[in-house]
Amino acid sequence: MEIKGKVFVFGDDVNTDEIIPARYLYTHDPEELAKYCMEDARPGFGKREDIRGGIIVAGENFGCGSSREHAPISIKAAGISCVIAKSFARIFLRNCINIGLPIIEIKDISGFKEEDIVRVDFNEGIMENEKTGKKYEFKSYPDFMKEIILSGGWINYAKNLVKGEKDG
Amino acid sequence: MGMTLTEKLLSNKYGKKVKQGDYILLEVDVALANDITAPIAIEEFYKTGLKRVYSSDQIVIVPDHFVPNKDIRSAMQVKMIREFAREQGVEKFFELGRMGIEHVLLPEQGIVKSGDIVVGADSHTCTYGALGAFATGVGSTDIAGVYMMGKAWFKVPDSIDVYIEGSFKEYVSGKDFILKLISILGVSGANYKSLEFRGPGVKNISMDSRFTISNMAIEAGGKTGIFPIDEITLEYEKSRSVVVEKLSPDEDANFIRQININLDEIEPQVAIPFLPSNSKDVSEVEKDRVKIDQVVIGSCTNGRMEDLRAAASIFKGNKIDKNVRCIIIPGSQEVYKQAIKEGLFDIFVDAQCAVSTPTCGPCLGGHMGVLADGEVAISTTNRNFVGRMGHTGSKVYLASPVVAAASGIKGYISNPENL
Ligand code: SF4
């Protein structure tokens, strides 16, 4: 799998209240949530046309705070194709794996500017900033997580298990 | 090599020994969701085409975030989960008038017990670590998975040893301890890890303070924050007719880090905006004369009897400053009733506080006490992120009930000692 897109840069400790503020949690409709994606970190972000297919690049502890799955759902529904960060908060990472939003953890992520173009090769575990030519390597997921991703998310994985138990 | 408490709890349920780094699929005792997170889990469940949940016994649903429903859309969300609960025969669905904030309610009702494996689509599910349960926050899709097959996936986490000595000084409680610990760890210092509390000081920490401490493990990124099952736990469990056995980590367990804390050395803390890790001694913050507009006492962190009693001891015979408004939110119907019985409502109302029915309310900026642009609150809740209690131009300072109450009386952030 390969992804190419425009970069949007965010800082450290971006929390789920910034990604999707609680005042919009009266709904769980992805299209609606998409409009307010990153609203309290960057007002109006979710309504921009040019973020479709884009890639979020952030610092440490991205997605900290609440367990709301609305956060990765809003990012995915807004058309963001991948989130790259120095590190992710645990529940956010879990939610991304479960719903199938690609994320990458890279410790040294320096040298990204807003609107750089980045190419991510998931098979090779390499991404490249096409503006600067700088290449970054990343580790692939542990086997268990890979299985979840390959099944198309946790629900599909669970479906296969439930089916397997019945068949067996 | 000995075992951490986390490894022991997971191994006991798994039926064979697990170690740090293992991925396991495990049947859970409780799967919790609320009015914000349950709708997604329910939709995901029905999308699979399955008709019946794996076990309605595991399922707990507590509408508490936007309850009493603040508008039509939140009413629709609660209606949907209510219908699901009826259809699936979920008995542990708690309506207004019979409810409480989920993490106050579940231990109190004996739904979560020591030694249980608990997942909740709410990040503060780690609260039940106070009972010596393995409890952690997950997402709605994980809960849908439990609805389907009764199980969830876990990575057995590394553990950090928090070794506690001494006992709290006057005006110091669990909230000050956990704010101090988060300031040491930072907001991601315990990411993917379990915090395990042990040492001779643990016996000096009350059950309500333990709930407060475990509740905020997530604010350091922690997967869970677990207390050993000791005399105090057994006593608490007995009061709810639950029989359990003592359990603690082995002396030679594999901890990846040790932090030593002496309770005697902790001063009342205040976490300044916009991170829970920004805590300072109240005596230092007091010098800045931070004017406040609102006081909030409640939430899954500090909405229990010990908290209300502590606040009342400060409010007694005093009034809130004329420029301040104060909202007090008992964490459950049972806490509410007990507070009335002990005469605490009289004290609060005489001090000119507003007392609310149990709800998350202003904690997440939902309703009942949302802040305007430029307003400042001191709150016993757990998060002071940008916009957490309302307008992005507002600010939240986190503190214990006694510090919040004293500040309400003075009109600016104050040390209860100087009242
Ligand atoms: S009281 Fe606050 S932190 Fe606790 S469950 Fe409710 S919204 Fe979440």
Coordinates of C-alpha atoms and ligand atoms in Angstrom, one line a residue, chain B residues 65 101-103 122 124 299-300 360 363-364 382 388, ligand 1:
Chain B
H65 CA -22.7 12.8 30.0
I101 CA -21.6 9.1 37.0
E102 CA -20.6 5.7 35.7
H103 CA -17.3 5.4 37.6
D122 CA -14.6 5.8 28.6
H124 CA -11.6 6.9 33.1
S299 CA -17.2 14.3 38.7
C300 CA -16.0 10.8 38.6
C360 CA -21.0 14.7 34.2
C363 CA -16.8 18.4 33.4
L364 CA -16.6 18.0 29.7
N382 CA -9.7 15.7 35.8
R388 CA -12.7 21.4 28.2
Ligands
SF4_1 S1 -17.3 13.1 35.1 FE1 -16.1 13.9 33.5 S2 -14.3 12.6 33.3 FE2 -15.9 11.5 34.5 S3 -17.0 10.3 33.0 FE3 -18.1 12.2 33.2 S4 -17.2 13.5 31.6 FE4 -15.8 11.8 31.9

